[in-house]
Coordinates of C-alpha atoms (C1' of nucleotides) in Angstrom, one line a residue:
Chain A
M258 CA 93.9 97.8 129.1
E259 CA 95.1 96.2 125.9
K260 CA 93.1 93.0 125.3
R261 CA 95.1 90.0 124.4
A262 CA 93.3 87.3 122.5
K263 CA 93.7 84.1 124.5
H264 CA 93.8 82.0 121.4
P265 CA 95.0 84.2 118.5
V266 CA 94.6 82.9 115.0
R267 CA 98.2 83.1 113.9
T268 CA 97.5 82.6 110.2
T269 CA 95.1 85.5 110.3
E270 CA 97.7 87.6 112.2
K271 CA 100.1 87.0 109.3
S272 CA 97.6 88.2 106.8
L273 CA 96.9 91.3 108.9
T274 CA 100.7 92.0 109.2
L275 CA 100.9 91.9 105.5
I276 CA 98.0 94.4 105.2
D277 CA 99.8 96.6 107.7
E278 CA 103.0 96.4 105.8
L279 CA 101.4 97.2 102.5
N280 CA 99.6 100.1 104.1
R281 CA 102.8 101.4 105.5
R282 CA 104.7 101.1 102.3
G283 CA 101.9 101.9 99.9
G284 CA 102.4 98.6 98.1
A285 CA 105.3 96.2 97.8
R286 CA 106.7 93.2 96.0
I287 CA 106.8 89.7 97.3
T288 CA 110.6 89.6 97.8
T289 CA 110.6 92.8 99.7
L290 CA 108.0 91.6 102.1
A291 CA 109.7 88.3 102.6
D292 CA 113.0 90.0 103.5
E293 CA 111.3 92.6 105.7
L294 CA 109.0 90.2 107.6
S295 CA 111.3 87.3 107.5
M296 CA 108.7 84.9 106.1
G297 CA 109.1 82.5 103.2
K298 CA 108.2 83.7 99.7
S299 CA 105.7 81.0 99.3
A300 CA 103.8 81.9 102.4
I301 CA 103.6 85.5 101.3
H302 CA 102.5 84.5 97.9
N303 CA 99.7 82.4 99.3
H304 CA 98.5 85.1 101.6
L305 CA 98.6 87.8 99.0
S306 CA 96.8 85.8 96.3
T307 CA 94.1 84.9 98.8
L308 CA 93.7 88.5 99.8
E309 CA 93.6 89.4 96.1
E310 CA 91.0 86.8 95.3
H311 CA 88.8 88.3 97.9
G312 CA 89.3 91.8 96.6
F313 CA 91.3 93.3 99.5
V314 CA 94.5 93.5 97.5
V315 CA 95.2 94.4 93.9
K316 CA 98.2 93.3 91.9
N317 CA 99.9 95.8 89.5
G318 CA 102.6 94.0 87.6
N319 CA 104.5 92.4 90.4
T320 CA 103.6 94.9 93.0
Y321 CA 100.8 94.2 95.5
E322 CA 98.7 97.1 96.8
L323 CA 95.8 97.4 99.2
S324 CA 92.6 97.9 97.2
L325 CA 89.9 100.5 97.5
R326 CA 87.7 97.8 99.1
F327 CA 88.9 99.3 102.3
L328 CA 87.4 102.7 101.3
D329 CA 84.2 100.9 100.4
I330 CA 83.9 99.3 103.8
G331 CA 85.0 102.4 105.6
G332 CA 82.8 104.6 103.6
Q333 CA 79.8 102.4 104.2
L334 CA 80.5 102.4 108.0
R335 CA 80.6 106.2 107.9
S336 CA 77.6 106.7 105.8
E337 CA 75.5 104.5 108.1
M338 CA 76.3 106.7 111.1
D339 CA 73.4 109.0 111.8
V340 CA 75.6 111.6 113.4
Y341 CA 77.8 111.7 110.2
R342 CA 74.8 112.4 108.0
V343 CA 73.7 115.2 110.3
A344 CA 77.2 116.7 110.8
E345 CA 78.5 116.6 107.3
P346 CA 76.5 119.6 105.8
Q347 CA 77.1 121.6 109.0
V348 CA 80.8 121.0 108.8
E349 CA 80.8 122.4 105.2
A350 CA 78.7 125.4 106.3
L351 CA 81.0 126.2 109.2
A352 CA 84.1 125.9 107.0
E353 CA 82.5 128.4 104.6
E354 CA 81.4 130.7 107.3
S355 CA 84.7 130.7 109.2
G356 CA 87.0 130.4 106.2
E357 CA 89.1 128.0 108.2
L358 CA 89.7 124.2 108.4
V359 CA 86.8 122.3 110.1
H360 CA 86.8 118.7 111.2
F361 CA 84.2 116.4 112.7
V362 CA 85.6 113.6 114.8
V363 CA 84.4 110.6 116.7
E364 CA 86.2 108.4 119.3
E365 CA 87.1 104.8 118.6
G366 CA 89.4 102.7 120.6
G367 CA 90.6 105.7 122.6
E368 CA 91.6 107.7 119.6
G369 CA 89.9 110.4 117.5
V370 CA 88.9 109.5 114.0
Y371 CA 88.2 112.2 111.5
L372 CA 84.9 111.6 109.7
C373 CA 84.6 115.0 107.9
R374 CA 87.0 117.6 106.8
S375 CA 86.1 120.8 105.0
K376 CA 88.3 123.7 104.0
G377 CA 87.2 127.3 104.1
D378 CA 88.8 129.7 101.6
R379 CA 91.8 130.6 103.7
A380 CA 92.2 127.3 105.5
V381 CA 95.6 125.9 106.5
D382 CA 96.4 122.6 104.8
L383 CA 96.9 120.1 107.6
D384 CA 97.9 116.6 106.7
T385 CA 94.7 115.1 108.0
Y386 CA 92.5 112.9 105.8
V387 CA 89.1 111.3 106.3
G388 CA 89.6 108.3 108.4
C389 CA 92.9 109.3 110.0
R390 CA 93.4 108.9 113.7
H391 CA 94.9 111.2 116.3
P392 CA 95.4 110.9 120.1
M393 CA 92.8 112.5 122.3
H394 CA 94.9 114.4 124.8
S395 CA 96.8 116.4 122.3
S396 CA 93.9 117.9 120.4
A397 CA 91.0 120.2 121.0
F398 CA 88.4 117.7 119.8
G399 CA 89.9 115.0 122.0
K400 CA 89.6 117.2 125.1
A401 CA 86.1 118.1 124.1
I402 CA 85.1 114.4 124.0
L403 CA 87.1 113.4 127.0
S404 CA 85.5 116.1 129.1
H405 CA 82.2 114.3 128.8
L406 CA 83.3 110.7 129.3
P407 CA 83.2 109.1 132.7
D408 CA 86.6 109.2 134.5
Q409 CA 86.9 105.5 134.2
R410 CA 86.9 105.6 130.4
V411 CA 89.4 108.5 130.5
E412 CA 91.7 106.4 132.7
E413 CA 91.3 103.4 130.3
I414 CA 92.3 105.6 127.4
I415 CA 95.3 107.0 129.1
D416 CA 96.4 103.6 130.2
R417 CA 96.1 102.3 126.7
H418 CA 97.7 105.1 124.7
G419 CA 99.7 107.1 127.3
L420 CA 100.2 110.8 126.9
P421 CA 102.8 111.1 124.2
S422 CA 104.2 114.6 123.6
V423 CA 104.2 116.1 120.1
T424 CA 105.1 119.7 120.8
P425 CA 106.6 121.5 123.9
K426 CA 103.1 122.5 124.9
T427 CA 101.5 119.0 124.8
I428 CA 99.8 117.9 128.0
T429 CA 101.8 115.0 129.4
S430 CA 100.5 114.5 132.9
R431 CA 97.2 113.2 134.2
D432 CA 96.8 116.1 136.6
E433 CA 97.2 118.7 133.8
L434 CA 94.8 116.8 131.6
Y435 CA 92.1 116.6 134.3
D436 CA 92.5 120.3 134.9
A437 CA 92.1 121.0 131.2
L438 CA 89.0 118.8 131.1
E439 CA 87.6 120.7 134.0
R440 CA 88.2 124.0 132.3
T441 CA 86.6 122.6 129.1
R442 CA 83.5 121.6 131.0
E443 CA 83.2 125.1 132.5
R444 CA 83.7 126.9 129.2
G445 CA 81.7 124.5 127.0
F446 CA 84.4 124.2 124.5
A447 CA 88.0 122.9 124.3
V448 CA 91.1 124.6 123.1
D449 CA 94.4 123.4 121.8
D450 CA 97.1 126.1 121.9
E451 CA 100.0 124.6 119.9
E452 CA 99.7 121.4 121.8
R453 CA 99.5 119.3 118.7
L454 CA 101.4 121.4 116.1
E455 CA 103.5 124.5 116.7
G456 CA 101.8 127.6 115.1
L457 CA 98.4 126.0 115.2
R458 CA 95.5 126.7 117.5
C459 CA 92.2 124.8 117.5
I460 CA 88.9 125.1 119.3
A461 CA 86.4 122.2 119.6
A462 CA 82.9 121.7 120.9
P463 CA 81.4 118.4 121.9
I464 CA 78.4 116.9 120.2
R465 CA 76.1 115.3 122.8
F466 CA 73.0 113.3 122.4
D467 CA 71.0 112.0 125.4
S468 CA 73.8 113.3 127.6
E469 CA 76.3 111.1 125.9
V470 CA 79.2 112.5 123.8
I471 CA 79.1 111.2 120.2
G472 CA 81.7 113.3 118.7
A473 CA 83.2 116.8 118.4
I474 CA 83.5 119.5 115.8
S475 CA 86.6 121.7 115.6
I476 CA 88.1 124.7 113.9
S477 CA 91.8 124.8 113.2
A478 CA 93.8 127.9 112.2
P479 CA 97.2 129.6 112.5
T480 CA 97.8 131.2 115.9
A481 CA 97.7 134.6 114.3
R482 CA 94.1 134.1 113.3
I483 CA 92.7 132.7 116.6
D484 CA 92.8 135.0 119.5
D485 CA 93.9 133.2 122.7
D486 CA 91.6 135.4 124.7
W487 CA 89.2 132.6 124.3
E488 CA 86.1 134.2 125.6
E489 CA 86.4 137.0 123.1
N490 CA 87.1 134.8 120.2
E491 CA 85.0 135.3 117.2
F492 CA 85.0 131.7 116.1
V493 CA 83.7 130.4 119.4
E494 CA 80.1 131.6 118.7
Q495 CA 80.1 130.1 115.2
L496 CA 81.5 126.8 116.5
C497 CA 79.1 126.4 119.4
R498 CA 76.1 127.4 117.3
T499 CA 77.0 124.7 114.8
A500 CA 77.5 122.1 117.4
N501 CA 74.1 123.0 118.8
V502 CA 72.5 122.7 115.3
I503 CA 74.0 119.2 114.9
E504 CA 72.7 118.1 118.3
L505 CA 69.2 119.4 117.5
N506 CA 69.1 117.9 114.0
K507 CA 70.2 114.6 115.4
Y508 CA 66.8 114.3 117.0
K509 CA 65.1 114.3 113.7
V510 CA 66.9 111.3 112.3
Chain B
M1423 CA 89.2 86.3 84.1
E1424 CA 88.6 85.6 87.8
K1425 CA 92.0 84.6 89.3
R1426 CA 91.8 81.6 91.6
A1427 CA 94.6 81.4 94.1
K1428 CA 96.4 78.1 93.6
H1429 CA 97.1 77.7 97.3
P1430 CA 94.5 79.7 99.1
V1431 CA 95.1 80.2 102.8
R1432 CA 91.8 78.8 104.2
T1433 CA 92.2 80.4 107.6
T1434 CA 92.6 83.8 106.1
E1435 CA 89.5 83.1 104.0
K1436 CA 87.5 82.4 107.1
S1437 CA 88.6 85.7 108.6
L1438 CA 87.7 87.5 105.4
T1439 CA 84.3 85.8 105.3
L1440 CA 83.7 87.1 108.8
I1441 CA 84.6 90.6 107.7
D1442 CA 82.2 90.3 104.8
E1443 CA 79.4 89.1 107.0
L1444 CA 80.0 91.8 109.6
N1445 CA 80.0 94.3 106.8
R1446 CA 76.7 93.0 105.3
R1447 CA 75.0 92.9 108.7
G1448 CA 76.5 96.0 110.2
G1449 CA 77.7 94.0 113.2
A1450 CA 76.7 90.7 114.7
R1451 CA 77.0 88.5 117.7
I1452 CA 79.0 85.3 117.9
T1453 CA 76.1 82.9 118.0
T1454 CA 74.4 84.6 115.0
L1455 CA 77.6 84.2 113.0
A1456 CA 78.1 80.6 114.1
D1457 CA 74.6 79.7 112.9
E1458 CA 74.8 81.7 109.7
L1459 CA 78.2 80.5 108.6
S1460 CA 78.0 77.0 110.2
M1461 CA 81.2 77.3 112.0
G1462 CA 81.9 76.5 115.6
K1463 CA 81.5 79.2 118.2
S1464 CA 85.1 78.8 119.4
A1465 CA 86.5 79.3 115.9
I1466 CA 84.5 82.5 115.4
H1467 CA 85.5 83.7 118.8
N1468 CA 89.2 83.2 118.0
H1469 CA 89.0 85.0 114.7
L1470 CA 87.1 87.9 116.0
S1471 CA 89.3 88.4 119.0
T1472 CA 92.3 88.3 116.7
L1473 CA 90.8 90.9 114.4
E1474 CA 89.9 93.0 117.4
E1475 CA 93.4 92.8 118.9
H1476 CA 94.7 94.2 115.6
G1477 CA 92.1 96.9 115.5
F1478 CA 90.0 95.8 112.5
V1479 CA 87.0 95.0 114.7
V1480 CA 85.5 96.6 117.7
K1481 CA 83.4 94.9 120.4
N1482 CA 80.3 96.7 121.8
G1483 CA 79.0 94.6 124.6
N1484 CA 78.6 91.3 122.9
T1485 CA 78.2 92.7 119.4
Y1486 CA 81.2 92.7 117.1
E1487 CA 81.5 95.5 114.4
L1488 CA 84.0 96.4 111.8
S1489 CA 86.1 99.3 113.0
L1490 CA 86.9 102.7 111.4
R1491 CA 90.3 101.2 110.7
F1492 CA 88.9 100.4 107.3
L1493 CA 88.2 104.1 106.8
D1494 CA 91.7 104.9 107.9
I1495 CA 93.3 102.6 105.4
G1496 CA 90.9 103.6 102.6
G1497 CA 91.2 107.3 103.3
Q1498 CA 94.9 107.0 103.3
L1499 CA 94.9 105.2 99.9
R1500 CA 92.6 107.9 98.5
S1501 CA 94.6 110.8 99.9
E1502 CA 97.8 109.5 98.4
M1503 CA 96.3 109.5 94.9
D1504 CA 97.5 112.6 93.0
V1505 CA 94.4 112.6 90.9
Y1506 CA 92.2 112.7 93.9
R1507 CA 93.9 115.8 95.4
V1508 CA 93.6 117.6 92.1
A1509 CA 90.0 116.5 91.4
E1510 CA 88.5 117.1 94.9
P1511 CA 88.3 120.9 94.8
Q1512 CA 87.1 120.9 91.2
V1513 CA 84.3 118.5 92.1
E1514 CA 83.1 120.9 94.8
A1515 CA 83.4 123.8 92.5
L1516 CA 81.4 122.0 89.8
A1517 CA 78.7 121.0 92.3
E1518 CA 78.3 124.6 93.4
E1519 CA 78.2 125.9 89.8
S1520 CA 75.8 123.3 88.5
G1521 CA 73.7 123.0 91.6
E1522 CA 73.6 119.2 91.0
L1523 CA 75.2 116.0 92.3
V1524 CA 78.8 115.6 91.1
H1525 CA 81.0 112.5 91.5
F1526 CA 84.6 111.7 90.7
V1527 CA 85.2 108.0 90.0
V1528 CA 88.2 105.7 89.2
E1529 CA 88.2 102.2 88.0
E1530 CA 89.4 99.3 90.1
G1531 CA 88.9 95.6 89.3
G1532 CA 86.5 96.4 86.5
E1533 CA 84.2 98.5 88.7
G1534 CA 83.8 102.2 89.3
V1535 CA 84.8 103.4 92.7
Y1536 CA 83.5 106.8 93.9
L1537 CA 86.3 108.9 95.3
C1538 CA 84.5 112.2 95.7
R1539 CA 80.9 113.3 95.9
S1540 CA 79.6 116.8 96.3
K1541 CA 76.1 118.1 96.3
G1542 CA 74.9 121.3 94.8
D1543 CA 72.1 123.2 96.4
R1544 CA 69.3 121.4 94.5
A1545 CA 71.1 118.0 94.1
V1546 CA 69.2 114.7 94.2
D1547 CA 70.1 112.5 97.1
L1548 CA 71.4 109.3 95.5
D1549 CA 72.5 106.5 97.8
T1550 CA 76.1 106.7 96.8
Y1551 CA 78.9 107.1 99.3
V1552 CA 82.6 107.7 99.1
G1553 CA 84.1 104.3 98.4
C1554 CA 81.0 102.6 97.0
R1555 CA 81.3 100.6 93.8
H1556 CA 79.1 100.5 90.7
P1557 CA 79.3 98.5 87.4
M1558 CA 80.9 100.3 84.5
H1559 CA 78.4 99.5 81.7
S1560 CA 75.4 101.0 83.4
S1561 CA 76.7 104.4 84.2
A1562 CA 77.9 107.5 82.4
F1563 CA 81.2 107.5 84.3
G1564 CA 81.8 103.9 83.4
K1565 CA 81.3 104.5 79.7
A1566 CA 83.5 107.5 79.8
I1567 CA 86.3 105.4 81.2
L1568 CA 85.7 102.3 79.1
S1569 CA 85.7 104.4 75.9
H1570 CA 89.4 105.1 76.5
L1571 CA 90.5 101.7 77.6
P1572 CA 91.9 99.2 75.1
D1573 CA 89.3 96.7 73.8
Q1574 CA 91.0 93.9 75.4
R1575 CA 90.6 95.4 78.9
V1576 CA 86.9 96.1 78.1
E1577 CA 86.5 92.5 77.2
E1578 CA 88.1 91.4 80.4
I1579 CA 85.8 93.6 82.4
I1580 CA 82.7 92.3 80.6
D1581 CA 83.8 88.7 81.1
R1582 CA 84.4 89.3 84.7
H1583 CA 81.2 91.2 85.6
G1584 CA 78.8 90.6 82.8
L1585 CA 76.2 93.2 81.7
P1586 CA 73.6 93.0 84.5
S1587 CA 70.5 95.0 83.9
V1588 CA 69.2 97.5 86.5
T1589 CA 66.5 99.4 84.5
P1590 CA 64.7 98.7 81.3
K1591 CA 67.2 101.0 79.5
T1592 CA 70.4 99.4 80.7
I1593 CA 72.8 98.3 78.0
T1594 CA 72.9 94.5 78.1
S1595 CA 74.7 93.4 74.9
R1596 CA 78.3 93.8 73.8
D1597 CA 77.3 95.4 70.5
E1598 CA 75.2 98.1 72.1
L1599 CA 78.0 98.8 74.5
Y1600 CA 80.6 99.2 71.8
D1601 CA 78.3 101.4 69.9
A1602 CA 77.8 103.6 73.0
L1603 CA 81.5 103.7 73.5
E1604 CA 82.1 104.8 69.9
R1605 CA 79.5 107.6 70.3
T1606 CA 81.1 108.6 73.6
R1607 CA 84.5 109.0 71.9
E1608 CA 83.0 111.1 69.1
R1609 CA 81.2 113.4 71.5
G1610 CA 83.9 113.6 74.1
F1611 CA 81.6 112.8 77.0
A1612 CA 79.3 109.9 78.0
V1613 CA 75.6 109.9 78.8
D1614 CA 73.4 107.7 80.9
D1615 CA 69.7 108.1 80.1
E1616 CA 67.9 106.2 82.9
E1617 CA 70.2 103.2 82.4
R1618 CA 71.1 103.1 86.0
L1619 CA 68.1 104.5 87.8
E1620 CA 64.7 105.5 86.3
G1621 CA 64.2 109.2 86.3
L1622 CA 67.9 110.0 86.5
R1623 CA 70.2 111.2 83.8
C1624 CA 74.0 111.6 84.0
I1625 CA 76.7 113.0 81.9
A1626 CA 80.4 112.2 82.5
A1627 CA 83.7 113.2 81.0
P1628 CA 86.9 111.1 81.2
I1629 CA 90.0 112.4 82.9
R1630 CA 93.0 111.5 80.9
F1631 CA 96.7 111.9 81.6
D1632 CA 99.5 110.9 79.2
S1633 CA 96.7 109.5 76.9
E1634 CA 95.6 107.1 79.7
V1635 CA 92.2 107.4 81.4
I1636 CA 92.6 107.8 85.2
G1637 CA 89.0 108.5 86.1
A1638 CA 85.9 110.3 85.2
I1639 CA 83.8 113.2 86.6
S1640 CA 80.0 113.1 86.3
I1641 CA 76.9 115.2 86.9
S1642 CA 73.7 113.5 87.9
A1643 CA 70.2 115.1 87.9
P1644 CA 66.6 114.3 87.4
T1645 CA 65.5 113.8 83.7
A1646 CA 63.5 117.0 83.9
R1647 CA 66.7 119.0 84.5
I1648 CA 69.0 117.5 82.0
D1649 CA 68.0 118.0 78.4
D1650 CA 68.5 114.9 76.3
D1651 CA 69.4 117.0 73.3
W1652 CA 72.9 116.4 74.6
E1653 CA 74.7 118.8 72.3
E1654 CA 72.6 121.7 73.6
N1655 CA 72.9 120.8 77.2
E1656 CA 74.0 123.5 79.5
F1657 CA 75.9 121.2 81.9
V1658 CA 78.1 119.8 79.2
E1659 CA 80.2 122.8 78.9
Q1660 CA 80.7 123.1 82.7
L1661 CA 81.5 119.4 82.9
C1662 CA 84.1 119.3 80.1
R1663 CA 85.7 122.5 81.3
T1664 CA 86.1 121.0 84.8
A1665 CA 87.5 117.8 83.4
N1666 CA 90.0 119.8 81.4
V1667 CA 91.1 121.8 84.5
I1668 CA 91.7 118.6 86.4
E1669 CA 93.8 117.2 83.5
L1670 CA 95.9 120.4 83.4
N1671 CA 96.3 120.7 87.1
K1672 CA 97.5 117.1 87.2
Y1673 CA 100.6 118.1 85.4
K1674 CA 101.6 120.4 88.2
V1675 CA 101.7 117.7 90.8
Chain C
dT723 C1' 66.2 80.3 143.1
dG724 C1' 66.7 77.6 139.0
dA725 C1' 66.5 77.6 133.9
dT726 C1' 68.3 79.1 129.8
dC727 C1' 70.3 81.9 127.2
dT728 C1' 74.9 84.0 126.2
dG729 C1' 80.4 84.2 125.6
dT730 C1' 84.8 82.1 127.0
dT731 C1' 88.3 78.5 127.9
dC732 C1' 90.4 74.0 127.3
dT733 C1' 92.1 69.8 125.1
dC734 C1' 93.5 67.1 121.4
dC735 C1' 93.7 65.3 116.7
dA736 C1' 92.9 66.0 111.8
dT737 C1' 94.4 69.3 108.8
dA738 C1' 96.1 73.3 106.7
dT739 C1' 100.4 76.0 106.7
dG740 C1' 104.6 77.4 105.0
dA741 C1' 110.0 76.3 104.6
dG742 C1' 112.7 75.0 101.2
dA743 C1' 113.9 73.3 96.9
dA744 C1' 112.9 73.2 92.1
dC745 C1' 110.9 75.6 88.3
dA746 C1' 109.5 79.2 85.0
dC747 C1' 109.8 83.6 83.7
dT748 C1' 111.9 88.2 82.5
dA749 C1' 115.3 91.6 82.5
dT750 C1' 120.0 92.9 82.2
dC751 C1' 124.5 92.4 81.1
dT752 C1' 128.7 90.7 78.2
Chain D
dA673 C1' 122.7 85.8 71.3
dG674 C1' 123.7 83.4 75.3
dA675 C1' 124.7 83.7 80.1
dT676 C1' 123.4 85.4 84.5
dA677 C1' 120.9 87.0 88.2
dG678 C1' 117.0 88.6 89.4
dT679 C1' 112.0 87.8 89.8
dG680 C1' 107.4 85.1 91.0
dT681 C1' 105.2 80.6 91.1
dT682 C1' 104.5 75.6 92.1
dC683 C1' 105.2 71.4 94.7
dT684 C1' 105.9 68.4 98.6
dC685 C1' 105.8 67.0 103.2
dA686 C1' 107.0 67.5 108.4
dT687 C1' 104.9 69.9 111.9
dA688 C1' 102.6 73.8 113.9
dT689 C1' 98.0 75.1 114.6
dG690 C1' 93.1 75.7 113.9
dG691 C1' 88.7 74.5 115.6
dA692 C1' 85.0 70.9 117.0
dG693 C1' 83.1 69.7 121.0
dA694 C1' 82.6 69.7 125.8
dA695 C1' 82.9 72.0 130.0
dC696 C1' 82.8 76.4 132.3
dA697 C1' 81.4 81.0 133.5
dG698 C1' 78.4 85.0 133.4
dA699 C1' 74.2 87.2 132.3
dT700 C1' 69.2 87.6 132.0
dC701 C1' 65.0 86.0 132.7
dA702 C1' 60.8 83.9 135.0

DNA sequence: TGATCTGTTCTCCATATGAGAACACTATCT
DNA sequence: AGATAGTGTTCTCATATGGAGAACAGATCA
């Protein structure tokens, strides 16, 4: 259900395309961008100097880069979310207790967005970063969240993003996904058994408030350290207890 | 030395103004924005739906808000900085060791940008967040960085941002500032004695690489817990040792 | 049910955009 | 050093396009 703007502002779209391209390349020169995007040099120059004047772009020599203004805005958005403030210390505590990699994730636009990340002392070093996005169907946190969204939302999300496969075990059909969500609801937590990265298992618990999901917390570890007899798993208790603490603390805010 | 674009793209400026306004208000409706910015409703509608289509804005009911896309871009910028990757674990370690609030900051556009923040177990709760910006002259980290920048850069920064006062003790003249920078160079670390917030003292050490400053690390605590006989201060050794570790680890990247 | 808020769509003209050419630098080569 | 080939920047003007304003469509309320 991609929404198309009826009257898109083409000039703004050009600026946003430049931002995307700078983001992708980690900075670029005017000529490079002109070649790549087949726009005139003067146009690019005008856009970039406008973005620079407003602090969204910085110029190092002749290379333009996105500025930390994005981190400012993003950080502000995050710090204003009640659930983040409550979850952040708990994520750290769980990372320390479990020794593994712990994330806190919320959903936006049908994708999962990592808001917190904390590494325990033997944690694997995934290439996630605060703010990065990941599809819902191929992750434990995604299934934890989806399992408490109305079916209609789930459909919208699938329609929008599809069910792209990233490993041989990724769920790629609607039926499989709905089965997995059903099992997640029964168990109270979601699992990802190498569906997102081979050699990696994750478990995730939803964070609910007033019977609405507002995020999920997850533990990621090598297959060797997470037993796939889920009910017996030592991390499950730690995870669910932490999720519960976050839910309860949320009431105090 | 504010750079004015010779041929600003006015349409882009309008979109950026909207982003600023949404940022300031934490979301707004079309009518509100139209009244506040004295633009037509249709114009605002076109801009916002364009921004939404490109994922920079999300619509909740009739309220438009900035999306976590900003956190994505900002987080990516941060995670790609070598110095961040090296500093982050050290900031956590220093927070744990000192028990206080520790920040890692870099300079951009003449301001300090917080890249890391970690709280020790008795840390004060400042309203800083990852990505937030603060003037250089009224902070320990700022003076730590300025003290290793060429005078010409320091002048540019003062010209651009002035020396605004935030407490009675804030440095407000160039002479005072240059004296403070001189003392900082002699000591090897910078101090802020209630110059930024009454009741708060900070110490900061520059992080240098190839004789260039690339950031600073700081400890903040209530005046009662930081002795103003700086040379005797227990935190100084912890701080400078950590700064040194970061500088050395940076070579390995 | 009608009144009064919203947001959305449409049309059309004043206006801002950007291609392209000319210019000004800077670096590199001979 | 002087020539050459890259840059980024400025300028102009024909034309695409942005947005005011009006009309429309939903929502919310009395």
